[in-house]
CSV table of C-alpha atoms (C1' of nucleotides) in Angstrom, one decimal:
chain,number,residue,atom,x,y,z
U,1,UNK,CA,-27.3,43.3,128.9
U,2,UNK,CA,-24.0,45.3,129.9
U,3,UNK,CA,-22.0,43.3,131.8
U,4,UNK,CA,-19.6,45.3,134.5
U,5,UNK,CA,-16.5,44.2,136.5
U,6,UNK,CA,-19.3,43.9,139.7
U,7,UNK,CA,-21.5,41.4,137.3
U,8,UNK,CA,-18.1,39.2,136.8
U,9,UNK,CA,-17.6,39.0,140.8
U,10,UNK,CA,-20.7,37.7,141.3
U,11,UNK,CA,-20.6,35.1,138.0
U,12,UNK,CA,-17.1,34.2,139.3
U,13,UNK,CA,-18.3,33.5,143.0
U,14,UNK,CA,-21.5,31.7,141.8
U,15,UNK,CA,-19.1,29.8,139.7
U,16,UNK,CA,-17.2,28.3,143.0
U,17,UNK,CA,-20.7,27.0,144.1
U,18,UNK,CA,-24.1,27.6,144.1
U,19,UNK,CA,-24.4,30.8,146.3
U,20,UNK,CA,-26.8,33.0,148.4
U,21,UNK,CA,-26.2,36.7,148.0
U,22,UNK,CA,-25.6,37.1,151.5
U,23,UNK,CA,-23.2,34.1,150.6
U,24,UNK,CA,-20.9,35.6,147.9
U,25,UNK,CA,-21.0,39.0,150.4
U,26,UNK,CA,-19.5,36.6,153.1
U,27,UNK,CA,-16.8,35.4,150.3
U,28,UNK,CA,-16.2,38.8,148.9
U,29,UNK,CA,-15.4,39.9,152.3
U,30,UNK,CA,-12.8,37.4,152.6
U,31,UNK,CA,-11.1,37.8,149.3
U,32,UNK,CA,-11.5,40.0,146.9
U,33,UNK,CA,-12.1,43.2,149.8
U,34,UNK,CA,-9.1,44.6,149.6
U,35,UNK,CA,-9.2,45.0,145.4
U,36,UNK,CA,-12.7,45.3,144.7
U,37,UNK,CA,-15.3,45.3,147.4
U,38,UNK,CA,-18.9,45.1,147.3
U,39,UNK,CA,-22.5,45.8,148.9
U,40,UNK,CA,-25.5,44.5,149.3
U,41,UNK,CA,-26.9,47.3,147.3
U,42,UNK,CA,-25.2,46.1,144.5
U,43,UNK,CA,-25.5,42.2,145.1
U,44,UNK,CA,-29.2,41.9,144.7
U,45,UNK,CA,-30.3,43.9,142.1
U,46,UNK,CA,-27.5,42.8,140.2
U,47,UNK,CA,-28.3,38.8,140.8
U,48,UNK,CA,-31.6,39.5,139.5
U,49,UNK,CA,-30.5,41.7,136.6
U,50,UNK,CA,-28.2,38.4,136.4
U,51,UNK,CA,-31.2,35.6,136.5
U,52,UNK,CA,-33.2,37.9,134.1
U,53,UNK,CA,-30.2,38.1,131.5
U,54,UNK,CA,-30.3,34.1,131.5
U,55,UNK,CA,-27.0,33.9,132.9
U,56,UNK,CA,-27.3,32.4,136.5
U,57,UNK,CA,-30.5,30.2,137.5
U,58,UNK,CA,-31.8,30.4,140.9
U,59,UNK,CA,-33.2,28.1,143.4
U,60,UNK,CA,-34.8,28.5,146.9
U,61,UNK,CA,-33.4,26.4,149.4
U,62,UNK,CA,-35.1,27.5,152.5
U,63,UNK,CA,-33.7,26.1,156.2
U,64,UNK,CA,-36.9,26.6,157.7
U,65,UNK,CA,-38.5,29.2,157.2
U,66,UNK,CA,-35.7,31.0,156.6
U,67,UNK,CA,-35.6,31.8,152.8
U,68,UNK,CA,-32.3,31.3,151.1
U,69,UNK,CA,-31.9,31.5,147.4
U,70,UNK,CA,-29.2,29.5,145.6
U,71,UNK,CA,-27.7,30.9,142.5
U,72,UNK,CA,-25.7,28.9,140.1
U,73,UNK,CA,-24.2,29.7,136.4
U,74,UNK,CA,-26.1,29.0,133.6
U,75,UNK,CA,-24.5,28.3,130.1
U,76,UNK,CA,-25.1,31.3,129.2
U,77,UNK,CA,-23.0,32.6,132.3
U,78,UNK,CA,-20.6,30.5,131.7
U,79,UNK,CA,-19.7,31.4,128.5
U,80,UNK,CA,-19.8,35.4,129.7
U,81,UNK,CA,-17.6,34.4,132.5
U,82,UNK,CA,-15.2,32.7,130.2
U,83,UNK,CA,-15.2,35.5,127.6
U,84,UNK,CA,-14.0,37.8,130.1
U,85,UNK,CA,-11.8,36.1,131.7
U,86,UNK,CA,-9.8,35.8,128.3
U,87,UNK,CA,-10.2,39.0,127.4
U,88,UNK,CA,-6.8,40.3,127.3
U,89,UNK,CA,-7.8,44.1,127.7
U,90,UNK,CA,-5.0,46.3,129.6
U,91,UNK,CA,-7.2,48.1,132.0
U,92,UNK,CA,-5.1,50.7,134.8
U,93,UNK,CA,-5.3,50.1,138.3
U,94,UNK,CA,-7.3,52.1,140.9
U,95,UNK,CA,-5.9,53.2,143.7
U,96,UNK,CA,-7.2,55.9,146.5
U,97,UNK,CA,-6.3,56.7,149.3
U,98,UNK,CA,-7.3,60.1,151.7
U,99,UNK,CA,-3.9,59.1,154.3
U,100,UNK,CA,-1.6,59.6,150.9
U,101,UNK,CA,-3.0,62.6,149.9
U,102,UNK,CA,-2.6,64.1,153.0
U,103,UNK,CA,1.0,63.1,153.0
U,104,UNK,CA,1.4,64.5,149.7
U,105,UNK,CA,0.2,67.9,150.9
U,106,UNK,CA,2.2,67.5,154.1
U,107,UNK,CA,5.2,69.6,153.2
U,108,UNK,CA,4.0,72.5,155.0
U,109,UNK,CA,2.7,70.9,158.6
U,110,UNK,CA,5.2,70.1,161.6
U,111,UNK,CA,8.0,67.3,161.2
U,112,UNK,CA,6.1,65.8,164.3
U,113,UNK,CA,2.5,65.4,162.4
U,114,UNK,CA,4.3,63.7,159.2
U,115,UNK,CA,5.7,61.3,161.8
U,116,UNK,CA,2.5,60.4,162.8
U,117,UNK,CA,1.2,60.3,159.8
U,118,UNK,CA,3.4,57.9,158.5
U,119,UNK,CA,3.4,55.5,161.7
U,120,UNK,CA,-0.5,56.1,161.3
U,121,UNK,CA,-0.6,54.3,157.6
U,122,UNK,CA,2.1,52.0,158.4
U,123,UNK,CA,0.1,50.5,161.1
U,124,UNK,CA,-3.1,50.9,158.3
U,125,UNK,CA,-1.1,48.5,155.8
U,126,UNK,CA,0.5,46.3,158.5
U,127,UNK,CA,-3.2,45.5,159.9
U,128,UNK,CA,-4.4,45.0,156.6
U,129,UNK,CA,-1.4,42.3,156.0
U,130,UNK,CA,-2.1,40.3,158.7
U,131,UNK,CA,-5.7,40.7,158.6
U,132,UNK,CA,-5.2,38.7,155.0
U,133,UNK,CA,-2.5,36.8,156.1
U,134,UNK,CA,-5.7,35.4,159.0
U,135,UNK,CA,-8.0,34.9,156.4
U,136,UNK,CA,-9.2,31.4,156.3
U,137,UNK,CA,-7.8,29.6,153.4
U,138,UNK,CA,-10.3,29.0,150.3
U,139,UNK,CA,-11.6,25.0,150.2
U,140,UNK,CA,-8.6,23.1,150.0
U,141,UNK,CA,-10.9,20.4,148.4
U,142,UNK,CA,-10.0,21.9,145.2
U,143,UNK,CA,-7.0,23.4,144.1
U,144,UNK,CA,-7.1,27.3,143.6
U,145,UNK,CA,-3.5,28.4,143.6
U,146,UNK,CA,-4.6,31.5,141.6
U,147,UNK,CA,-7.0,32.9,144.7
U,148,UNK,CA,-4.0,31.9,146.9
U,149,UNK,CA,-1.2,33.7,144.8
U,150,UNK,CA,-4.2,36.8,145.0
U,151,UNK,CA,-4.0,36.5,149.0
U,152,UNK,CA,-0.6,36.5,148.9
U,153,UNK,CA,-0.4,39.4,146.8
U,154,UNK,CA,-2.5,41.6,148.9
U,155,UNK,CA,-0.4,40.5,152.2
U,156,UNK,CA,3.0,41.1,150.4
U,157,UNK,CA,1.3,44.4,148.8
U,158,UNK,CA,0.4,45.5,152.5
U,159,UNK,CA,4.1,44.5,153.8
U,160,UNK,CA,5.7,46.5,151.1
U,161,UNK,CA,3.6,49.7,152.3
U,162,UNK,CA,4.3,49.3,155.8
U,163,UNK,CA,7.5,48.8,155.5
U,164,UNK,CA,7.8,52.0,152.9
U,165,UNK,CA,6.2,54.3,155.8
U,166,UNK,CA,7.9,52.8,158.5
U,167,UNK,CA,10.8,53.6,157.2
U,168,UNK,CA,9.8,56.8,155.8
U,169,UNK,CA,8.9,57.9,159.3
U,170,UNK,CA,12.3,56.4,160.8
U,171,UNK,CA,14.3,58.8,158.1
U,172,UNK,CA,12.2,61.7,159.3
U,173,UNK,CA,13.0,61.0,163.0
U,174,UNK,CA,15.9,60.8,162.9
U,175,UNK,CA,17.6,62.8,159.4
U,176,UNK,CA,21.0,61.6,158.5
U,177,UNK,CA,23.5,64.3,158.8
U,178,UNK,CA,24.5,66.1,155.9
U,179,UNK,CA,27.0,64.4,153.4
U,180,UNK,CA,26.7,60.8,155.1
U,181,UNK,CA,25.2,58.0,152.8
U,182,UNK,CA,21.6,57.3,153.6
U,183,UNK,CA,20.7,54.0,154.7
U,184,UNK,CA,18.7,51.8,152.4
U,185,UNK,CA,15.1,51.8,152.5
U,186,UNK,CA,14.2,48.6,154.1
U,187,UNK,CA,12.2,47.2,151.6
U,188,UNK,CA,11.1,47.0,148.2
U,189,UNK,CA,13.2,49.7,145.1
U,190,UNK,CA,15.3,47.3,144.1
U,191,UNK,CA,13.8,48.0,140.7
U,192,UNK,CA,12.4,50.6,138.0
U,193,UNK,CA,15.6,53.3,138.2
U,194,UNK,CA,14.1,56.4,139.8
U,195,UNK,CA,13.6,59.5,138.4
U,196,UNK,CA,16.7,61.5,138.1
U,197,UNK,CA,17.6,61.1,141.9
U,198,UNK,CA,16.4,64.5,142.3
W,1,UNK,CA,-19.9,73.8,154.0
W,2,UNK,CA,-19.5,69.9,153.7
W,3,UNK,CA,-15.5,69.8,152.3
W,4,UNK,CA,-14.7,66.1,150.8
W,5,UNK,CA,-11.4,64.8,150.5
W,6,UNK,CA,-11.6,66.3,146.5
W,7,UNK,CA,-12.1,69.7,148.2
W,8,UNK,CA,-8.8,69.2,150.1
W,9,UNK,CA,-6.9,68.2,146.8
W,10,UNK,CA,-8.4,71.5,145.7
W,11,UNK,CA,-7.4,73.5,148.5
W,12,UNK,CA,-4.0,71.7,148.6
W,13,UNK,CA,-3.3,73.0,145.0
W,14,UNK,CA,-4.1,76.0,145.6
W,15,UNK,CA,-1.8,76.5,148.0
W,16,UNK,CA,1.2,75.8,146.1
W,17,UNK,CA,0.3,78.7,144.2
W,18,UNK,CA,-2.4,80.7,142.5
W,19,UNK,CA,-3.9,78.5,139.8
W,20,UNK,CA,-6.5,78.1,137.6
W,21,UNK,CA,-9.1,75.1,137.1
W,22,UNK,CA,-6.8,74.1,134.1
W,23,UNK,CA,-3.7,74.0,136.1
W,24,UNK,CA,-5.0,71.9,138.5
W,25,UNK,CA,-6.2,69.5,136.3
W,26,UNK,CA,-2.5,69.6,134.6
W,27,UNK,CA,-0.5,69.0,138.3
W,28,UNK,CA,-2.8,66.9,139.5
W,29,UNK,CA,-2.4,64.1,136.1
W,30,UNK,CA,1.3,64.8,136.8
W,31,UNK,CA,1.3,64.2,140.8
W,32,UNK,CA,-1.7,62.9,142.5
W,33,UNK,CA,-3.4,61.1,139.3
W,34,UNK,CA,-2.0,57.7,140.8
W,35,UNK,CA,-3.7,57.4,144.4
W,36,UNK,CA,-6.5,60.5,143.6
W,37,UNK,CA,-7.9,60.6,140.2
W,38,UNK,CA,-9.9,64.1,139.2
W,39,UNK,CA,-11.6,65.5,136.5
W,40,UNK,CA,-13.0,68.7,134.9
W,41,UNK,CA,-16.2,67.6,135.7
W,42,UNK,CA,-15.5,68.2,139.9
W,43,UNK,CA,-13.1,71.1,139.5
W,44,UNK,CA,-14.8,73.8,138.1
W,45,UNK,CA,-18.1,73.2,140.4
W,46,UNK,CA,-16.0,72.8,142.9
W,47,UNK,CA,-14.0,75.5,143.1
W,48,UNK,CA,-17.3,77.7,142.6
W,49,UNK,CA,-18.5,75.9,145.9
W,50,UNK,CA,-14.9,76.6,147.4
W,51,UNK,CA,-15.2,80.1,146.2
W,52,UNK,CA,-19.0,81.0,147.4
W,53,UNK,CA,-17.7,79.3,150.8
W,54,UNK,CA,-15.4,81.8,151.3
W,55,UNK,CA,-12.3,79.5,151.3
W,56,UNK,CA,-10.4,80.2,147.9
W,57,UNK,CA,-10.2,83.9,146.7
W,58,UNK,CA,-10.8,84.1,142.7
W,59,UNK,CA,-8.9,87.1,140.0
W,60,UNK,CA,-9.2,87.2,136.7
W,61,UNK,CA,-6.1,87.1,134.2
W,62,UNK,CA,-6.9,86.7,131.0
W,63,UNK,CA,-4.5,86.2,128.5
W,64,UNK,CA,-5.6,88.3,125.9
W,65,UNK,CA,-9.1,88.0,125.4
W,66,UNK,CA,-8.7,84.4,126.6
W,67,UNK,CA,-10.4,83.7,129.9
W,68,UNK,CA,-8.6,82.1,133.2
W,69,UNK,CA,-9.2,82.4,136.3
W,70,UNK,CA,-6.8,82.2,138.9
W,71,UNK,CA,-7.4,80.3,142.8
W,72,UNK,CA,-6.0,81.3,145.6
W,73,UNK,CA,-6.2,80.6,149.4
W,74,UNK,CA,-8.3,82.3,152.0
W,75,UNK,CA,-7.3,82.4,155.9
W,76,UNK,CA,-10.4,80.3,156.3
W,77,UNK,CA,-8.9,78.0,153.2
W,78,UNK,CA,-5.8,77.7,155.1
W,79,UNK,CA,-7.2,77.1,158.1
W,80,UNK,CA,-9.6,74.5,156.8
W,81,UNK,CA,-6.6,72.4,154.9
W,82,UNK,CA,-4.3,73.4,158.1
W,83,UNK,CA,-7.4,71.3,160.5
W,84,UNK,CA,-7.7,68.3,158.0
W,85,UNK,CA,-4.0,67.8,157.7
W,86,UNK,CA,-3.3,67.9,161.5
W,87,UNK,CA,-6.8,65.6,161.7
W,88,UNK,CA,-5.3,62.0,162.5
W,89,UNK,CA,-8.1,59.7,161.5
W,90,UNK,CA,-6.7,56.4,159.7
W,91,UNK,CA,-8.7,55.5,156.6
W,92,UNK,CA,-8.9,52.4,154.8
W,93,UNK,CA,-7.0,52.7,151.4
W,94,UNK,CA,-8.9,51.3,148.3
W,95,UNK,CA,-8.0,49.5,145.4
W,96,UNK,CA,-9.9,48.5,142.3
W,97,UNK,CA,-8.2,46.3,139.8
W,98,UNK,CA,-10.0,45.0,137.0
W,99,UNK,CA,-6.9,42.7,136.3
W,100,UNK,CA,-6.4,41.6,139.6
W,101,UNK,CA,-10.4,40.3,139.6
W,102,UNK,CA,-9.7,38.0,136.7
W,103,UNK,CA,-6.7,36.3,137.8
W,104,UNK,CA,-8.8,35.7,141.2
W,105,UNK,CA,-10.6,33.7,138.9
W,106,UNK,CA,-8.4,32.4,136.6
W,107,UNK,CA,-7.6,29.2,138.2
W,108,UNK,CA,-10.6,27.6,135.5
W,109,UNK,CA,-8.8,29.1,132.4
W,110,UNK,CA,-5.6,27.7,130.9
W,111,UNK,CA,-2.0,28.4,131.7
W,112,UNK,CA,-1.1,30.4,129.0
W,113,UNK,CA,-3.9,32.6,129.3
W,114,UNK,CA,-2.7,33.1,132.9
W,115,UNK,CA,0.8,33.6,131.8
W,116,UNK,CA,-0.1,36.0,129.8
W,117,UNK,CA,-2.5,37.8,132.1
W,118,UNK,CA,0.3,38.0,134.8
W,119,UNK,CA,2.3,39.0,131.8
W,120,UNK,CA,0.3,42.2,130.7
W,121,UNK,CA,-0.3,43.2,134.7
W,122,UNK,CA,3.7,43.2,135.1
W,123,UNK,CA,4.3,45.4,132.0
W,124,UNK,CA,1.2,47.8,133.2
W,125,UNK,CA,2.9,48.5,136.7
W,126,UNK,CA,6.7,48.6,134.5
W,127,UNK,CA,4.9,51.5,132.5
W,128,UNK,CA,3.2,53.1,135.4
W,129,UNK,CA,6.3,52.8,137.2
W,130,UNK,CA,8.6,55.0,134.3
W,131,UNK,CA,5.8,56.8,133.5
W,132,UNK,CA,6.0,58.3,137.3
W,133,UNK,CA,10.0,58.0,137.3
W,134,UNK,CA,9.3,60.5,134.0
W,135,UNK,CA,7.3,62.7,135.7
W,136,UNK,CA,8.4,66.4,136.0
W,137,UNK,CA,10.2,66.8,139.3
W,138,UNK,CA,8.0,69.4,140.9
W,139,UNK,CA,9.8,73.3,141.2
W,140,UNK,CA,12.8,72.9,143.0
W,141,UNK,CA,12.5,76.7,144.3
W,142,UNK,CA,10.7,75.4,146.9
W,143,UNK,CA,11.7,72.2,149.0
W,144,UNK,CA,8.9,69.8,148.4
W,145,UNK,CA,10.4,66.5,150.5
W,146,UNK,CA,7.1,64.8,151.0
W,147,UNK,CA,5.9,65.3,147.5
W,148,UNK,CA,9.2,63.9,146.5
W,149,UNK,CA,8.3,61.3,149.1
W,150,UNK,CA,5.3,59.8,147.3
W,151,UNK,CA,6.4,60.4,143.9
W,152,UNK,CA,9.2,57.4,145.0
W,153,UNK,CA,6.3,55.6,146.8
W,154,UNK,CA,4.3,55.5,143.5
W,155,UNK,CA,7.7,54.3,141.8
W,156,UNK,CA,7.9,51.7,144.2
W,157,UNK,CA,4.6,50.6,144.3
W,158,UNK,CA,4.3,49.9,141.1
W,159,UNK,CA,7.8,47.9,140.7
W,160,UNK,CA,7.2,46.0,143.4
W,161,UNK,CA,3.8,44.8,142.2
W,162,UNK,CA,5.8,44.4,138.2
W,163,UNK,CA,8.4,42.1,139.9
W,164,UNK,CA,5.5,40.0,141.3
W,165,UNK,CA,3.2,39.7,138.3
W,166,UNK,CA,6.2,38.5,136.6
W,167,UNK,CA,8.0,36.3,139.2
W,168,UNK,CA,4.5,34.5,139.2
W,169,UNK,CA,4.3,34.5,135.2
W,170,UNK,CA,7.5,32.7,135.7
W,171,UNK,CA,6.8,30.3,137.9
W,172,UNK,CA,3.6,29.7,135.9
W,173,UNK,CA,6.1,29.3,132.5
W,174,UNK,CA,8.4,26.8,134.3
W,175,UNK,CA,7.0,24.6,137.8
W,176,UNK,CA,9.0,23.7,139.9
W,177,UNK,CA,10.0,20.1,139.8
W,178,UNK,CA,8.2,18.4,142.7
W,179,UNK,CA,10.2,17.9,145.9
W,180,UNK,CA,12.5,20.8,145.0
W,181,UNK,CA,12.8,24.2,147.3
W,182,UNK,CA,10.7,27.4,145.7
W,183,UNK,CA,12.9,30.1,144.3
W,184,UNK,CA,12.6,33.1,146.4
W,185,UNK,CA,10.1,35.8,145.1
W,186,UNK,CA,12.5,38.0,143.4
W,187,UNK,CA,10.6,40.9,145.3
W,188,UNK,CA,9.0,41.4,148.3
W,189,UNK,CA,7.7,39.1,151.3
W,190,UNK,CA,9.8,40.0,154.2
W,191,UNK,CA,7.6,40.6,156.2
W,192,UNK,CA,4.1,40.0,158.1
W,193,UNK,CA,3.8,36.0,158.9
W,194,UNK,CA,2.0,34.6,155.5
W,195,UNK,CA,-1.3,32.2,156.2
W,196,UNK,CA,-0.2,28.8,157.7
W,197,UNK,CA,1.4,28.1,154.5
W,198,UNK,CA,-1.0,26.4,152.8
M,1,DG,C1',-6.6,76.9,107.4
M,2,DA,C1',-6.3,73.2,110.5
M,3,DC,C1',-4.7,71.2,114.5
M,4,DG,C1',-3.2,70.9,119.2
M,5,DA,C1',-3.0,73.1,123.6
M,6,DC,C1',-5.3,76.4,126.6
M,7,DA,C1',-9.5,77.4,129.2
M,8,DT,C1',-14.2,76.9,131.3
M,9,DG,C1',-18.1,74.9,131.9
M,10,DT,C1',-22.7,71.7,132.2
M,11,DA,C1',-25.9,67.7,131.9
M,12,DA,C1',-26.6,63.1,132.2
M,13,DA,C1',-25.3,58.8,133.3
M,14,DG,C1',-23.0,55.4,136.1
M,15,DA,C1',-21.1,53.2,140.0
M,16,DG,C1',-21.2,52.4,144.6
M,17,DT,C1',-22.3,53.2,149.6
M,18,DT,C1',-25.3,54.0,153.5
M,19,DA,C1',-29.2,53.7,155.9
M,20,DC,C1',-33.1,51.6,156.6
M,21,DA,C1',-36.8,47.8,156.8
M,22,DT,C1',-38.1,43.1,157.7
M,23,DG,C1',-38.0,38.6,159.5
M,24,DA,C1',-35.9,33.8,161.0
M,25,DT,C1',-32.6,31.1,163.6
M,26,DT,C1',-28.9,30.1,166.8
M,27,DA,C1',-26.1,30.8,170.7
M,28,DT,C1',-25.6,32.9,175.3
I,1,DA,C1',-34.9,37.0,176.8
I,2,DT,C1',-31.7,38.9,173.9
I,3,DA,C1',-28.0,39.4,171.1
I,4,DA,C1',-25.6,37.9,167.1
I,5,DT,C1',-25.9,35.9,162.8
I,6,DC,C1',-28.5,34.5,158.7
I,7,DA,C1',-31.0,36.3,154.9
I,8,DT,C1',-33.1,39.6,151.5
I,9,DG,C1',-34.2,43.7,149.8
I,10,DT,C1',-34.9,49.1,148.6
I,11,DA,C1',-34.4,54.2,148.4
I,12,DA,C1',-31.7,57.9,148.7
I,13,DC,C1',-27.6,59.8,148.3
I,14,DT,C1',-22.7,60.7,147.1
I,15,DC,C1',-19.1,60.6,144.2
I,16,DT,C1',-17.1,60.4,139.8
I,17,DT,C1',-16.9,60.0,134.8
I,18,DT,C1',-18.3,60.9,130.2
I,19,DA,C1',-19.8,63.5,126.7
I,20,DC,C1',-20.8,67.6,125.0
I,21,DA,C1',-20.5,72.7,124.1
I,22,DT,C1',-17.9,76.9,123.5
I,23,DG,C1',-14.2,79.9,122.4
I,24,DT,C1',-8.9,81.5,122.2
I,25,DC,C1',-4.2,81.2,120.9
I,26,DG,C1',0.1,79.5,118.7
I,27,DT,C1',2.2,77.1,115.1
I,28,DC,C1',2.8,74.1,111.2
DNA sequence: GACGACATGTAAAGAGTTACATGATTAT
DNA sequence: ATAATCATGTAACTCTTTACATGTCGTC
């Protein structure tokens, strides 16, 4: 069976506990949203694709008569789950994003609609910070500093984008007159050197 | 005609200039490639669709007896990128990082396989980062500001998230003794109110 | 002559979301 | 009661990538 990056979230979240579907949904949600979400549509299928493959073992635990079916790795599972996750593979990031594009096309709309624009995505990334930065903590039963540097990352991710279009939209409010030394951006560039400061 | 957010990148090309299927796919690796990935396989059906919509305007200059066919807007083209432009709905941006997924769970593997993770995630965003900084500057005949714009945002991006991978890398290599204060993140974290400090 | 860049296209597979359907339990 | 949450699932659809096919032009 071919493994995919969805079939690791779900061995990796079955790994923390046993878990429902709707269970790892309700963890996904809560973590690893804002770099690689997930459905339902996948979840299911996939668990079973999972169980079938020998790599996670299931068990009902009804409350009621309310089904519920736990999920926990198998050997098998484990050993897939640790293969990957030492896999040293370089794979690029994915990033999309409709607001940027629009931005990068915006050249030829009204100084007043770019404005917006970048206040508009701001906002985006600044709710997205603080809607990590509100996530409940993982368990603190056990230690899990990576998940925690993860959430961190995404809130400081988010803080760094804000900050980028806040101040983009401050430099298009209010341009700096000609020959005077632009103020810093507010946040991140310290590194990388630029492209020929075009 | 139902125009997705590919169409737009379409259109947006387009705009800049007569072009061909080919030159798109060129500009866009060199521009948008980082936040809007696109490939042959949507171009030339879509600029059909574009075409038989009545938005782009098609004429043929071969090159010799070598085909190409060049793009070029329509006033309904226009008008169409002129509405979604000026069309202020936020959307969420999206990520996907295979990387980022395994240190999530890497809190069950051994340190130096998370050193070196982080490790290999800094030098990815240090590449990505000079591979944009490299990037042809886009004609200077015409002022191109917000272009320019997210070319640095790209630049940024990426060094911001290369200082973190390996800020944590090093504070994976060497812990803190216990009882002493954190060095500060080399990068970002001004802002946004982290989670209760766990 | 062979290779790399130019140029256009299609078919099939893959990944993922959306919308729907069903039913139980808990809180208001 | 009734709404929200718990819980599982499927079918259809959309979007995107991959792999292939075809042929030209410049240059080493």
């Amino acid at each position: 069976m071919e493994l995919t990056n969805t079939s690791f979230l779900l061995l990796g979240m079955v790994a923390l506990g046993p878990m429902s579907g709707y269970d790892i949904k309700q963890r996904a949600d809560g973590s690893t949203r804002h770099f690689w979400q997930i459905s339902y549509g996948q979840i299911y299928p996939e668990l079973k694709a999972l169980e079938k493959a020998g790599m996670v073992q299931t068990a009902e635990a009804a409350r009621g008569s309310r089904q519920r079916t736990l999920h926990q790795l198998t050997e098998t599972g484990t050993e897939a789950l640790s293969d990957w996750l030492s896999d040293s593979t370089v794979t690029p990031v994915e990033l999309r994003d409709e607001m940027l594009l629009k931005l990068f096309f915006s050249d030829s709309v009204g100084k007043e609609e770019q404005i917006q624009l970048a206040r508009n995505m701001a906002r985006r990334h600044r709710e997205a910070a603080s809607g990590l930065a509100t996530q409940a903590p993982p368990h603190l039963d056990k230690p899990c500093p990576m998940r925690m540097e993860v959430l961190q990352f995404g809130i400081g991710l988010h803080s760094w984008c804000a900050d980028f279009y806040d101040n983009l939209a401050d430099r298009l409010s209010s341009p700096p007159p000609l020959g005077s030394p632009q103020p810093s951006r507010g946040g991140g560039r310290r590194a990388g050197g630029g492209p020929q400061d075009v």
